[in-house]
Amino acid sequence: MNKIAVYLNRHLTGNVFDKDSILDAYSTDRSMLKIKPRFVALPETTSDIRKIVRFVSQLSEKKYHLPIAVRGSGLSKTGADLTDGLVISMEKMNHTRELDAHDRLIHVQAGISLGKLNAVLAPHGLTLPVDADPRETIGSLIANAPRDKFSKRYGGIMNYVDRVEVVLANGDLIQTSRLNFSKLSGKKDEKSLESEIYQKIDELIDKNSDDITKQTDDSRLGYAGLRHIRRNHGHTFDLLPVFFGSEGSLGVITEVIMRVEVLPPHPHRLFAVFNTLKSATEFADQLEKFNPLSVELYDTRIFKHIDDYGKKPDLLTRKFEDGYLVLTSFNDKPAKARRKIHHVLRLLPKSAYVVSETVKNSSDFDDFATSLTSFLNDTTKGERPNLLHDFFVPKSALEEFTKDLTKLEKSSKQKLALFGSYATDIYSIRPEFDLKKVDDRRAALTLLRDFNELLKSHDGSLAGGLPEGRLKPIVIYPDLDPDQKQLITDVKKIFDAQNIFADGVKSNYDTRSAVRHLRTEPIPGIID
């Protein structure tokens, strides 16, 4: 065993491994990349993480660079949880610390999964209303800050985290909190990395106030949370927002205190099929006044494809031309939900192909999720990798965007069927590539560049629903103006001057490295 692994194992409750088979298991996620680490650490306590980070920091001071990537459940679509250094897996940091059901607060370790968290909350009639894979950890949800399909109604993960505990780049431990002017001044007067961060971030916001004000929630690029650090018209200061979408590049989130919601009724769903995008979006726009839980949009070619696979939802009995399907859900109390559905049905012409959920067909509505999974995994030439995923297109530009998307289909010789959340303007497309072939890998990168240009021409963003990670910066960063790049670089340096965390993500992205680490074989298991 490597001397570094031996040394760390002597000082940790958890374990550090350098066995090839283990390293291979942590070398892929759900992105198009494969990067084999030198070590994998499975800490069991916050103290373990502090010791690991402090040790790596000391190595860095001696000019030995061992980058750290933090990994939740290995479901990242961006590659931010991969590294050729040391992976800190949070899988054993998955416990509930305390639950206050009366005040709807819960204190957990960051490695707890969304599914386990909601299982703890359910007996108390509570839930965290975030639509994500139940295997996703709370730490990774914070690090990625996804705009999920419930975000329009509930605000997403950012709306529920009250404070986090974070291990900084030197091994120090901090807990975020809202500080008034007096407490902020006290923090700045302390002699620690934490005090330096407060002082320098405050100065950075003053220096770049105009650029920070221009940032919007339509993009997860860089450190978009900067604009929310100063609250209540500048009277309070809280570092928490900068960690949302930071992809583990600023520190290791170890514990989280969150607010949760009362468990709502089971959603009542309805879908309608339209021949044109315009008619589909007009209907979707009218749905907004009823405050739905979600509004999803599907290119119907997806269902035509999976019909051959035998997994088309049974509710789609009618044959239809190319078009779009709108799927909406309401999670109000049953009587109110039924009234809303009644009003929605009156908006549609009698000839419309529409189905509302009933007791008898409820399970059939679940088939929509099953059928989408079938589409993503039924391939003939390779796989449908996460390349054009979770991007933002404003509603006002969607129709023109899809027209130009048709042109890109022809030039790229790819079927680019759109699906996603109309309510949040976040969509995905899954082109099919055989990553074992050099030509297909080149074609994938060419499509990524062309697609980014298409998005820009319609005021969209490639990093709209998820941060940029390791692959998207290849096409996004060259177009950033110098001030934007510098702002991202400055935030990273304030928290992590030695570039220990998530090397190759955010400010220090490496195009050659990303291309070199493109996978040449399918990821094992189900693509999602």
Short mmCIF file of C-alpha atoms in Angstrom, two decimals:
data_model
loop_
_atom_site.label_atom_id
_atom_site.label_comp_id
_atom_site.label_asym_id
_atom_site.label_seq_id
_atom_site.Cartn_x
_atom_site.Cartn_y
_atom_site.Cartn_z
CA MET A 1 0.00 0.00 0.00
CA ASN A 2 1.17 3.51 -0.81
CA LYS A 3 2.83 5.37 2.07
CA ILE A 4 0.19 8.12 1.93
CA ALA A 5 -2.62 5.57 2.34
CA VAL A 6 -0.76 3.88 5.21
CA TYR A 7 -0.19 7.19 7.00
CA LEU A 8 -3.81 8.31 6.67
CA ASN A 9 -5.20 4.95 7.76
CA ARG A 10 -3.19 5.20 10.98
CA HIS A 11 -4.95 8.47 11.84
CA LEU A 12 -8.51 7.96 10.58
CA THR A 13 -11.58 6.17 11.89
CA GLY A 14 -12.54 5.46 8.29
CA ASN A 15 -10.39 4.01 5.51
CA VAL A 16 -8.23 5.11 2.60
CA PHE A 17 -7.76 2.71 -0.31
CA ASP A 18 -5.41 2.49 -3.29
CA LYS A 19 -6.54 -0.90 -4.60
CA ASP A 20 -7.05 -0.83 -8.38
CA SER A 21 -10.50 -2.40 -8.37
CA ILE A 22 -11.73 0.18 -5.85
CA LEU A 23 -10.12 3.07 -7.75
CA ASP A 24 -11.81 1.88 -10.95
CA ALA A 25 -15.20 1.89 -9.23
CA TYR A 26 -14.76 5.58 -8.36
CA SER A 27 -13.37 6.65 -11.73
CA THR A 28 -16.74 7.27 -13.41
CA ASP A 29 -19.98 9.00 -12.57
CA ARG A 30 -22.91 9.82 -14.88
CA SER A 31 -20.86 12.18 -17.06
CA MET A 32 -18.95 11.41 -20.27
CA LEU A 33 -15.66 11.33 -18.37
CA LYS A 34 -13.46 8.72 -16.72
CA ILE A 35 -10.69 9.80 -14.35
CA LYS A 36 -8.96 7.25 -12.16
CA PRO A 37 -8.01 8.54 -8.70
CA ARG A 38 -4.85 7.62 -6.80
CA PHE A 39 -6.74 7.18 -3.53
CA VAL A 40 -10.31 6.76 -2.32
CA ALA A 41 -11.17 7.82 1.23
CA LEU A 42 -14.30 6.74 3.09
CA PRO A 43 -14.33 8.97 6.17
CA GLU A 44 -16.74 8.19 9.00
CA THR A 45 -16.50 11.48 10.90
CA THR A 46 -15.97 15.18 10.28
CA SER A 47 -12.68 14.79 12.14
CA ASP A 48 -11.57 12.28 9.48
CA ILE A 49 -12.26 14.80 6.73
CA ARG A 50 -10.41 17.56 8.56
CA LYS A 51 -7.36 15.32 8.96
CA ILE A 52 -7.41 14.36 5.27
CA VAL A 53 -7.72 17.94 4.07
CA ARG A 54 -5.09 19.23 6.51
CA PHE A 55 -2.69 16.52 5.35
CA VAL A 56 -3.28 17.32 1.66
CA SER A 57 -2.80 21.02 2.41
CA GLN A 58 0.55 20.29 4.05
CA LEU A 59 1.57 18.22 1.02
CA SER A 60 0.67 21.14 -1.21
CA GLU A 61 2.89 23.47 0.82
CA LYS A 62 5.71 21.01 0.09
CA LYS A 63 4.91 21.25 -3.66
CA TYR A 64 3.20 17.84 -3.83
CA HIS A 65 -0.20 18.41 -5.43
CA LEU A 66 -2.88 15.87 -4.50
CA PRO A 67 -6.27 17.31 -5.56
CA ILE A 68 -9.44 16.33 -3.73
CA ALA A 69 -12.87 15.59 -5.23
CA VAL A 70 -15.91 15.10 -3.01
CA ARG A 71 -18.30 12.36 -4.09
CA GLY A 72 -21.86 11.71 -2.97
CA SER A 73 -23.55 8.81 -4.75
CA GLY A 74 -21.56 9.02 -7.98
CA LEU A 75 -24.53 10.42 -9.92
CA SER A 76 -22.94 13.67 -11.05
CA LYS A 77 -23.60 14.57 -14.69
CA THR A 78 -20.77 17.11 -14.74
CA GLY A 79 -17.68 15.11 -13.69
CA ALA A 80 -16.99 17.39 -10.73
CA ASP A 81 -16.75 14.39 -8.37
CA LEU A 82 -13.87 12.86 -10.36
CA THR A 83 -10.15 13.46 -9.87
CA ASP A 84 -6.77 11.90 -10.52
CA GLY A 85 -5.92 12.66 -6.88
CA LEU A 86 -7.98 11.68 -3.83
CA VAL A 87 -11.73 11.05 -3.82
CA ILE A 88 -13.52 11.71 -0.54
CA SER A 89 -16.65 9.56 -0.66
CA MET A 90 -19.39 10.70 1.73
CA GLU A 91 -21.24 7.36 1.69
CA LYS A 92 -20.58 6.61 5.38
CA MET A 93 -21.45 10.16 6.49
CA ASN A 94 -25.16 9.44 6.13
CA HIS A 95 -26.76 9.84 9.55
CA THR A 96 -29.52 12.01 10.99
CA ARG A 97 -28.32 14.13 13.89
CA GLU A 98 -31.59 15.64 15.12
CA LEU A 99 -35.17 16.18 13.98
CA ASP A 100 -37.44 18.91 15.31
CA ALA A 101 -40.77 17.92 13.77
CA HIS A 102 -42.64 20.79 15.45
CA ASP A 103 -40.46 23.52 13.92
CA ARG A 104 -39.83 21.42 10.78
CA LEU A 105 -36.04 21.44 11.10
CA ILE A 106 -33.66 18.54 10.54
CA HIS A 107 -29.90 18.27 11.13
CA VAL A 108 -28.12 15.64 8.99
CA GLN A 109 -24.72 14.60 7.73
CA ALA A 110 -24.15 15.67 4.14
CA GLY A 111 -23.84 12.10 2.85
CA ILE A 112 -27.43 11.17 3.67
CA SER A 113 -29.46 10.45 0.53
CA LEU A 114 -32.65 12.27 -0.39
CA GLY A 115 -34.53 8.95 -0.21
CA LYS A 116 -33.26 8.14 3.29
CA LEU A 117 -33.96 11.69 4.46
CA ASN A 118 -37.56 11.57 3.26
CA ALA A 119 -37.96 8.11 4.81
CA VAL A 120 -36.99 9.66 8.17
CA LEU A 121 -39.37 12.58 7.62
CA ALA A 122 -42.40 10.67 6.28
CA PRO A 123 -43.62 9.20 9.62
CA HIS A 124 -43.81 12.79 10.90
CA GLY A 125 -45.82 13.94 7.88
CA LEU A 126 -42.88 15.92 6.48
CA THR A 127 -40.79 15.95 3.31
CA LEU A 128 -38.06 17.80 1.45
CA PRO A 129 -39.87 18.83 -1.78
CA VAL A 130 -37.00 18.41 -4.22
CA ASP A 131 -37.41 16.29 -7.35
CA ALA A 132 -34.18 14.33 -7.71
CA ASP A 133 -32.90 10.78 -7.78
CA PRO A 134 -33.56 9.43 -4.26
CA ARG A 135 -29.95 8.20 -4.22
CA GLU A 136 -28.63 11.77 -4.48
CA THR A 137 -26.99 12.99 -1.29
CA ILE A 138 -27.93 16.27 0.35
CA GLY A 139 -24.33 17.46 0.02
CA SER A 140 -24.34 16.85 -3.73
CA LEU A 141 -27.72 18.58 -4.10
CA ILE A 142 -26.19 21.66 -2.47
CA ALA A 143 -22.98 21.41 -4.50
CA ASN A 144 -24.95 21.14 -7.76
CA ALA A 145 -28.04 23.21 -6.84
CA PRO A 146 -30.14 21.64 -9.62
CA ARG A 147 -33.21 23.45 -10.88
CA ASP A 148 -35.58 20.51 -10.58
CA LYS A 149 -39.11 20.35 -11.99
CA PHE A 150 -40.63 21.32 -8.60
CA SER A 151 -38.44 24.44 -8.32
CA LYS A 152 -41.07 26.81 -9.71
CA ARG A 153 -43.42 25.78 -6.90
CA TYR A 154 -41.00 25.15 -4.02
CA GLY A 155 -37.79 26.97 -4.92
CA GLY A 156 -35.44 23.99 -5.01
CA ILE A 157 -32.80 22.91 -2.51
CA MET A 158 -31.59 26.49 -2.04
CA ASN A 159 -34.89 27.38 -0.42
CA TYR A 160 -34.54 24.81 2.37
CA VAL A 161 -30.96 24.85 3.62
CA ASP A 162 -30.57 26.97 6.74
CA ARG A 163 -26.85 26.51 7.38
CA VAL A 164 -23.98 24.18 6.54
CA GLU A 165 -20.82 22.99 8.24
CA VAL A 166 -17.80 23.10 5.91
CA VAL A 167 -14.20 21.91 6.10
CA LEU A 168 -12.01 24.58 4.51
CA ALA A 169 -8.85 24.08 2.45
CA ASN A 170 -6.56 24.16 5.51
CA GLY A 171 -8.68 21.72 7.52
CA ASP A 172 -10.46 24.38 9.59
CA LEU A 173 -14.16 23.89 10.25
CA ILE A 174 -16.74 26.64 9.86
CA GLN A 175 -20.50 26.87 10.18
CA THR A 176 -22.31 29.40 8.03
CA SER A 177 -24.78 31.78 9.65
CA ARG A 178 -26.41 35.13 9.02
CA LEU A 179 -24.28 37.88 10.51
CA ASN A 180 -25.26 41.46 11.22
CA PHE A 181 -22.74 44.26 10.75
CA SER A 182 -21.36 43.94 14.28
CA LYS A 183 -20.86 40.17 14.10
CA LEU A 184 -19.34 40.44 10.63
CA SER A 185 -16.79 42.94 11.94
CA GLY A 186 -15.98 40.54 14.77
CA LYS A 187 -15.41 37.70 12.32
CA LYS A 188 -13.05 39.83 10.26
CA ASP A 189 -10.97 40.68 13.32
CA GLU A 190 -10.23 37.02 14.09
CA LYS A 191 -6.99 35.49 12.82
CA SER A 192 -8.02 32.48 10.76
CA LEU A 193 -8.76 31.40 7.21
CA GLU A 194 -12.44 31.92 7.99
CA SER A 195 -11.85 35.57 8.93
CA GLU A 196 -9.82 36.11 5.75
CA ILE A 197 -12.66 34.67 3.69
CA TYR A 198 -15.22 37.01 5.26
CA GLN A 199 -12.99 40.01 4.75
CA LYS A 200 -11.99 39.23 1.17
CA ILE A 201 -15.45 38.16 -0.01
CA ASP A 202 -16.92 41.36 1.41
CA GLU A 203 -14.29 43.38 -0.45
CA LEU A 204 -14.82 41.34 -3.61
CA ILE A 205 -18.56 42.05 -3.59
CA ASP A 206 -17.89 45.78 -3.20
CA LYS A 207 -15.36 45.76 -6.04
CA ASN A 208 -17.57 43.75 -8.43
CA SER A 209 -21.02 44.90 -7.37
CA ASP A 210 -22.10 45.81 -10.92
CA ASP A 211 -21.09 42.43 -12.40
CA ILE A 212 -22.58 40.51 -9.47
CA THR A 213 -25.88 42.38 -9.77
CA LYS A 214 -26.08 41.30 -13.42
CA GLN A 215 -25.99 37.62 -12.43
CA THR A 216 -29.35 35.86 -12.67
CA ASP A 217 -30.77 32.57 -11.46
CA ASP A 218 -31.05 31.45 -15.09
CA SER A 219 -27.49 30.15 -14.94
CA ARG A 220 -25.48 27.98 -12.55
CA LEU A 221 -22.22 29.20 -14.09
CA GLY A 222 -19.36 30.10 -11.76
CA TYR A 223 -20.36 31.19 -8.26
CA ALA A 224 -23.81 32.58 -8.97
CA GLY A 225 -24.69 32.57 -5.27
CA LEU A 226 -22.49 35.65 -4.71
CA ARG A 227 -25.47 37.89 -5.38
CA HIS A 228 -27.32 36.43 -2.37
CA ILE A 229 -24.54 36.71 0.24
CA ARG A 230 -25.68 40.16 1.33
CA ARG A 231 -29.28 40.05 2.46
CA ASN A 232 -31.89 42.40 3.88
CA HIS A 233 -30.56 45.30 1.80
CA GLY A 234 -27.02 44.60 2.93
CA HIS A 235 -27.77 44.44 6.66
CA THR A 236 -26.93 40.73 6.97
CA PHE A 237 -24.08 38.69 5.51
CA ASP A 238 -24.16 34.91 4.95
CA LEU A 239 -21.59 32.77 3.11
CA LEU A 240 -24.09 29.95 2.56
CA PRO A 241 -25.27 30.98 -0.96
CA VAL A 242 -21.78 30.76 -2.47
CA PHE A 243 -21.70 27.01 -1.77
CA PHE A 244 -24.78 26.36 -3.91
CA GLY A 245 -23.50 25.20 -7.30
CA SER A 246 -19.87 25.36 -6.16
CA GLU A 247 -19.35 21.67 -7.10
CA GLY A 248 -17.10 20.96 -4.13
CA SER A 249 -14.55 23.55 -5.26
CA LEU A 250 -14.61 25.65 -2.07
CA GLY A 251 -14.66 23.08 0.74
CA VAL A 252 -16.22 19.85 1.98
CA ILE A 253 -19.78 20.19 3.27
CA THR A 254 -20.06 17.80 6.22
CA GLU A 255 -23.32 18.63 8.01
CA VAL A 256 -26.51 20.48 7.06
CA ILE A 257 -29.45 22.02 8.92
CA MET A 258 -32.57 22.24 6.75
CA ARG A 259 -36.16 23.36 6.90
CA VAL A 260 -38.72 20.93 5.48
CA GLU A 261 -42.36 20.99 4.41
CA VAL A 262 -45.56 19.25 5.41
CA LEU A 263 -46.03 16.17 3.22
CA PRO A 264 -48.50 17.17 0.48
CA PRO A 265 -51.19 14.91 -1.04
CA HIS A 266 -50.28 12.57 -3.89
CA PRO A 267 -50.11 14.59 -7.14
CA HIS A 268 -53.07 14.51 -9.53
CA ARG A 269 -51.77 14.38 -13.11
CA LEU A 270 -52.97 15.14 -16.61
CA PHE A 271 -51.40 15.04 -20.05
CA ALA A 272 -52.35 16.46 -23.44
CA VAL A 273 -50.77 15.91 -26.85
CA PHE A 274 -50.40 18.66 -29.47
CA ASN A 275 -49.32 18.64 -33.10
CA THR A 276 -47.29 21.83 -32.77
CA LEU A 277 -45.01 23.34 -30.16
CA LYS A 278 -46.95 26.59 -30.29
CA SER A 279 -50.23 24.96 -29.28
CA ALA A 280 -48.43 22.97 -26.55
CA THR A 281 -46.80 26.04 -25.03
CA GLU A 282 -50.00 28.07 -25.24
CA PHE A 283 -51.68 25.39 -23.14
CA ALA A 284 -48.70 25.23 -20.77
CA ASP A 285 -48.82 29.01 -20.31
CA GLN A 286 -52.48 28.82 -19.32
CA LEU A 287 -51.64 26.17 -16.74
CA GLU A 288 -49.46 28.63 -14.86
CA LYS A 289 -52.41 30.51 -13.36
CA PHE A 290 -53.45 27.29 -11.56
CA ASN A 291 -50.09 27.04 -9.73
CA PRO A 292 -49.25 23.46 -10.76
CA LEU A 293 -46.60 21.37 -9.04
CA SER A 294 -44.87 20.75 -12.37
CA VAL A 295 -45.29 21.24 -16.10
CA GLU A 296 -43.21 18.97 -18.34
CA LEU A 297 -42.72 19.02 -22.09
CA TYR A 298 -41.79 16.00 -24.26
CA ASP A 299 -41.03 15.70 -27.94
CA THR A 300 -43.39 12.87 -28.95
CA ARG A 301 -40.64 11.22 -31.01
CA ILE A 302 -39.35 9.88 -27.70
CA PHE A 303 -42.50 7.80 -27.31
CA LYS A 304 -42.39 6.67 -30.94
CA HIS A 305 -38.87 5.38 -30.34
CA ILE A 306 -39.77 3.43 -27.23
CA ASP A 307 -42.92 2.02 -28.82
CA ASP A 308 -40.62 -0.29 -30.79
CA TYR A 309 -38.96 -1.22 -27.50
CA GLY A 310 -42.35 -2.17 -26.03
CA LYS A 311 -42.34 0.43 -23.26
CA LYS A 312 -44.66 3.14 -24.56
CA PRO A 313 -47.07 4.21 -21.78
CA ASP A 314 -50.40 2.40 -22.09
CA LEU A 315 -52.18 5.75 -21.86
CA LEU A 316 -50.75 6.76 -25.24
CA THR A 317 -53.21 4.65 -27.21
CA ARG A 318 -53.75 7.04 -30.09
CA LYS A 319 -51.26 7.27 -32.93
CA PHE A 320 -50.21 10.87 -33.52
CA GLU A 321 -47.95 12.86 -35.76
CA ASP A 322 -44.73 14.46 -34.55
CA GLY A 323 -45.58 16.93 -31.85
CA TYR A 324 -45.31 17.63 -28.14
CA LEU A 325 -46.80 16.17 -25.00
CA VAL A 326 -47.50 18.35 -21.95
CA LEU A 327 -47.62 16.52 -18.61
CA THR A 328 -48.75 18.50 -15.58
CA SER A 329 -49.45 17.66 -11.94
CA PHE A 330 -51.20 19.30 -9.00
CA ASN A 331 -50.53 18.36 -5.38
CA ASP A 332 -53.27 20.36 -3.71
CA LYS A 333 -55.87 18.73 -1.47
CA PRO A 334 -57.90 16.24 -3.55
CA ALA A 335 -61.04 18.36 -3.93
CA LYS A 336 -59.05 21.43 -4.95
CA ALA A 337 -56.89 19.42 -7.36
CA ARG A 338 -60.02 18.00 -9.02
CA ARG A 339 -61.45 21.51 -9.44
CA LYS A 340 -58.22 22.64 -11.06
CA ILE A 341 -58.22 19.67 -13.42
CA HIS A 342 -61.85 20.47 -14.33
CA HIS A 343 -60.92 24.05 -15.22
CA VAL A 344 -57.86 22.89 -17.17
CA LEU A 345 -59.93 20.47 -19.24
CA ARG A 346 -62.20 23.31 -20.27
CA LEU A 347 -59.21 25.06 -21.83
CA LEU A 348 -58.76 22.26 -24.36
CA PRO A 349 -60.73 21.70 -27.56
CA LYS A 350 -63.00 18.61 -27.60
CA SER A 351 -60.77 17.05 -30.24
CA ALA A 352 -57.70 17.22 -28.01
CA TYR A 353 -56.00 13.98 -27.00
CA VAL A 354 -56.01 14.37 -23.24
CA VAL A 355 -56.08 11.97 -20.30
CA SER A 356 -56.65 12.88 -16.65
CA GLU A 357 -55.52 10.72 -13.77
CA THR A 358 -58.05 8.51 -12.04
CA VAL A 359 -57.83 5.77 -9.42
CA LYS A 360 -57.84 3.15 -12.18
CA ASN A 361 -55.09 4.67 -14.36
CA SER A 362 -52.87 6.15 -11.65
CA SER A 363 -50.20 3.49 -12.01
CA ASP A 364 -50.20 4.03 -15.78
CA PHE A 365 -49.09 7.63 -15.26
CA ASP A 366 -46.00 6.29 -13.53
CA ASP A 367 -45.11 4.67 -16.84
CA PHE A 368 -44.01 8.04 -18.19
CA ALA A 369 -40.92 7.93 -15.97
CA THR A 370 -40.36 4.28 -16.88
CA SER A 371 -40.68 4.99 -20.59
CA LEU A 372 -38.18 7.85 -20.43
CA THR A 373 -35.69 5.53 -18.73
CA SER A 374 -36.28 3.02 -21.52
CA PHE A 375 -35.58 5.70 -24.11
CA LEU A 376 -32.30 6.67 -22.46
CA ASN A 377 -31.13 3.08 -22.24
CA ASP A 378 -32.43 1.61 -25.52
CA THR A 379 -29.63 2.40 -27.95
CA THR A 380 -28.41 0.74 -31.10
CA LYS A 381 -25.05 2.44 -31.65
CA GLY A 382 -23.73 3.02 -28.14
CA GLU A 383 -25.34 5.12 -25.44
CA ARG A 384 -27.16 8.39 -24.78
CA PRO A 385 -24.60 10.19 -22.59
CA ASN A 386 -25.13 13.34 -20.54
CA LEU A 387 -23.81 15.82 -23.09
CA LEU A 388 -26.63 18.29 -23.76
CA HIS A 389 -28.30 18.09 -20.37
CA ASP A 390 -30.08 20.53 -18.07
CA PHE A 391 -29.74 23.62 -20.25
CA PHE A 392 -31.84 26.78 -20.06
CA VAL A 393 -34.00 28.18 -22.86
CA PRO A 394 -36.31 31.13 -22.07
CA LYS A 395 -39.97 30.62 -22.90
CA SER A 396 -39.97 33.57 -25.28
CA ALA A 397 -37.28 31.92 -27.43
CA LEU A 398 -38.34 28.27 -27.26
CA GLU A 399 -40.24 28.14 -30.56
CA GLU A 400 -37.45 29.77 -32.60
CA PHE A 401 -34.90 27.66 -30.75
CA THR A 402 -36.61 24.42 -31.80
CA LYS A 403 -36.71 25.59 -35.43
CA ASP A 404 -32.96 26.07 -35.39
CA LEU A 405 -32.60 22.80 -33.49
CA THR A 406 -34.17 21.04 -36.49
CA LYS A 407 -31.43 22.48 -38.69
CA LEU A 408 -28.78 21.27 -36.25
CA GLU A 409 -30.35 17.80 -36.38
CA LYS A 410 -29.77 17.67 -40.12
CA SER A 411 -26.21 18.97 -40.02
CA SER A 412 -25.18 16.74 -37.09
CA LYS A 413 -27.14 13.71 -38.34
CA GLN A 414 -28.49 13.25 -34.83
CA LYS A 415 -32.04 12.98 -33.52
CA LEU A 416 -32.32 15.76 -30.97
CA ALA A 417 -35.62 15.12 -29.20
CA LEU A 418 -36.26 17.69 -26.47
CA PHE A 419 -37.66 16.92 -23.00
CA GLY A 420 -37.71 18.77 -19.71
CA SER A 421 -39.53 21.20 -17.45
CA TYR A 422 -41.49 23.96 -19.16
CA ALA A 423 -42.18 25.52 -15.75
CA THR A 424 -38.48 26.09 -15.04
CA ASP A 425 -37.24 26.37 -18.67
CA ILE A 426 -34.72 23.55 -18.10
CA TYR A 427 -34.43 20.90 -20.81
CA SER A 428 -32.25 18.01 -21.91
CA ILE A 429 -31.44 16.28 -25.19
CA ARG A 430 -29.77 12.88 -25.39
CA PRO A 431 -28.00 12.28 -28.72
CA GLU A 432 -26.66 8.79 -29.32
CA PHE A 433 -22.91 8.10 -29.58
CA ASP A 434 -20.62 5.10 -29.56
CA LEU A 435 -17.87 6.46 -27.34
CA LYS A 436 -15.58 3.57 -28.25
CA LYS A 437 -15.18 5.19 -31.66
CA VAL A 438 -12.83 8.15 -32.06
CA ASP A 439 -15.07 9.68 -34.73
CA ASP A 440 -18.08 9.59 -32.42
CA ARG A 441 -16.17 11.23 -29.58
CA ARG A 442 -15.10 13.99 -31.97
CA ALA A 443 -18.66 14.30 -33.23
CA ALA A 444 -19.88 14.65 -29.63
CA LEU A 445 -17.53 17.57 -28.94
CA THR A 446 -18.44 19.22 -32.25
CA LEU A 447 -22.12 18.93 -31.36
CA LEU A 448 -21.42 20.39 -27.92
CA ARG A 449 -19.81 23.47 -29.53
CA ASP A 450 -22.55 23.89 -32.13
CA PHE A 451 -25.27 23.45 -29.55
CA ASN A 452 -23.70 26.04 -27.27
CA GLU A 453 -23.70 28.54 -30.16
CA LEU A 454 -27.35 27.76 -30.80
CA LEU A 455 -28.21 28.37 -27.16
CA LYS A 456 -26.33 31.66 -27.06
CA SER A 457 -28.21 32.91 -30.12
CA HIS A 458 -31.47 32.40 -28.22
CA ASP A 459 -30.34 33.82 -24.84
CA GLY A 460 -30.03 30.34 -23.38
CA SER A 461 -27.39 28.83 -21.11
CA LEU A 462 -25.66 25.46 -21.27
CA ALA A 463 -25.17 25.61 -17.48
CA GLY A 464 -28.75 26.56 -16.72
CA GLY A 465 -30.01 23.67 -14.60
CA LEU A 466 -26.67 22.32 -13.35
CA PRO A 467 -23.22 23.92 -12.97
CA GLU A 468 -20.63 23.69 -15.73
CA GLY A 469 -18.48 20.88 -14.28
CA ARG A 470 -15.49 19.66 -16.31
CA LEU A 471 -16.81 19.33 -19.88
CA LYS A 472 -19.06 22.32 -20.53
CA PRO A 473 -16.30 24.91 -19.81
CA ILE A 474 -14.64 23.80 -23.06
CA VAL A 475 -17.28 25.74 -24.96
CA ILE A 476 -18.57 28.16 -22.30
CA TYR A 477 -15.41 29.69 -20.85
CA PRO A 478 -13.78 31.00 -24.04
CA ASP A 479 -16.76 33.33 -24.49
CA LEU A 480 -16.71 34.75 -20.97
CA ASP A 481 -15.48 38.30 -20.69
CA PRO A 482 -12.28 38.86 -18.65
CA ASP A 483 -14.17 40.31 -15.68
CA GLN A 484 -16.40 37.22 -15.42
CA LYS A 485 -13.41 34.89 -15.55
CA GLN A 486 -11.53 36.93 -12.99
CA LEU A 487 -14.47 36.96 -10.61
CA ILE A 488 -14.69 33.15 -10.69
CA THR A 489 -10.91 32.86 -10.23
CA ASP A 490 -10.90 35.33 -7.32
CA VAL A 491 -13.62 33.48 -5.39
CA LYS A 492 -11.74 30.21 -5.81
CA LYS A 493 -8.46 31.74 -4.61
CA ILE A 494 -10.09 33.27 -1.54
CA PHE A 495 -11.35 29.88 -0.36
CA ASP A 496 -8.69 27.59 -1.83
CA ALA A 497 -5.46 29.37 -2.76
CA GLN A 498 -3.59 26.10 -3.28
CA ASN A 499 -6.29 24.71 -5.59
CA ILE A 500 -6.80 21.58 -3.54
CA PHE A 501 -10.52 21.11 -4.16
CA ALA A 502 -12.02 20.09 -7.52
CA ASP A 503 -8.96 20.87 -9.62
CA GLY A 504 -10.12 21.34 -13.22
CA VAL A 505 -13.57 22.61 -12.20
CA LYS A 506 -14.60 26.29 -12.27
CA SER A 507 -11.62 28.63 -12.60
CA ASN A 508 -8.89 26.11 -13.32
CA TYR A 509 -10.58 24.14 -16.10
CA ASP A 510 -8.32 22.22 -18.46
CA THR A 511 -9.65 21.56 -21.98
CA ARG A 512 -6.96 19.06 -22.90
CA SER A 513 -7.51 17.13 -19.68
CA ALA A 514 -11.27 16.99 -20.24
CA VAL A 515 -10.84 15.70 -23.80
CA ARG A 516 -8.19 13.21 -22.72
CA HIS A 517 -10.52 11.80 -20.09
CA LEU A 518 -13.53 11.23 -22.32
CA ARG A 519 -14.87 7.76 -21.66
CA THR A 520 -14.24 5.12 -24.32
CA GLU A 521 -16.67 2.59 -22.90
CA PRO A 522 -20.25 2.76 -21.60
CA ILE A 523 -20.82 3.35 -17.92
CA PRO A 524 -22.14 0.27 -16.14
CA GLY A 525 -25.74 0.11 -15.04
CA ILE A 526 -28.75 2.20 -16.00
CA ILE A 527 -28.29 5.55 -17.73
CA ASP A 528 -30.41 8.28 -16.17
#
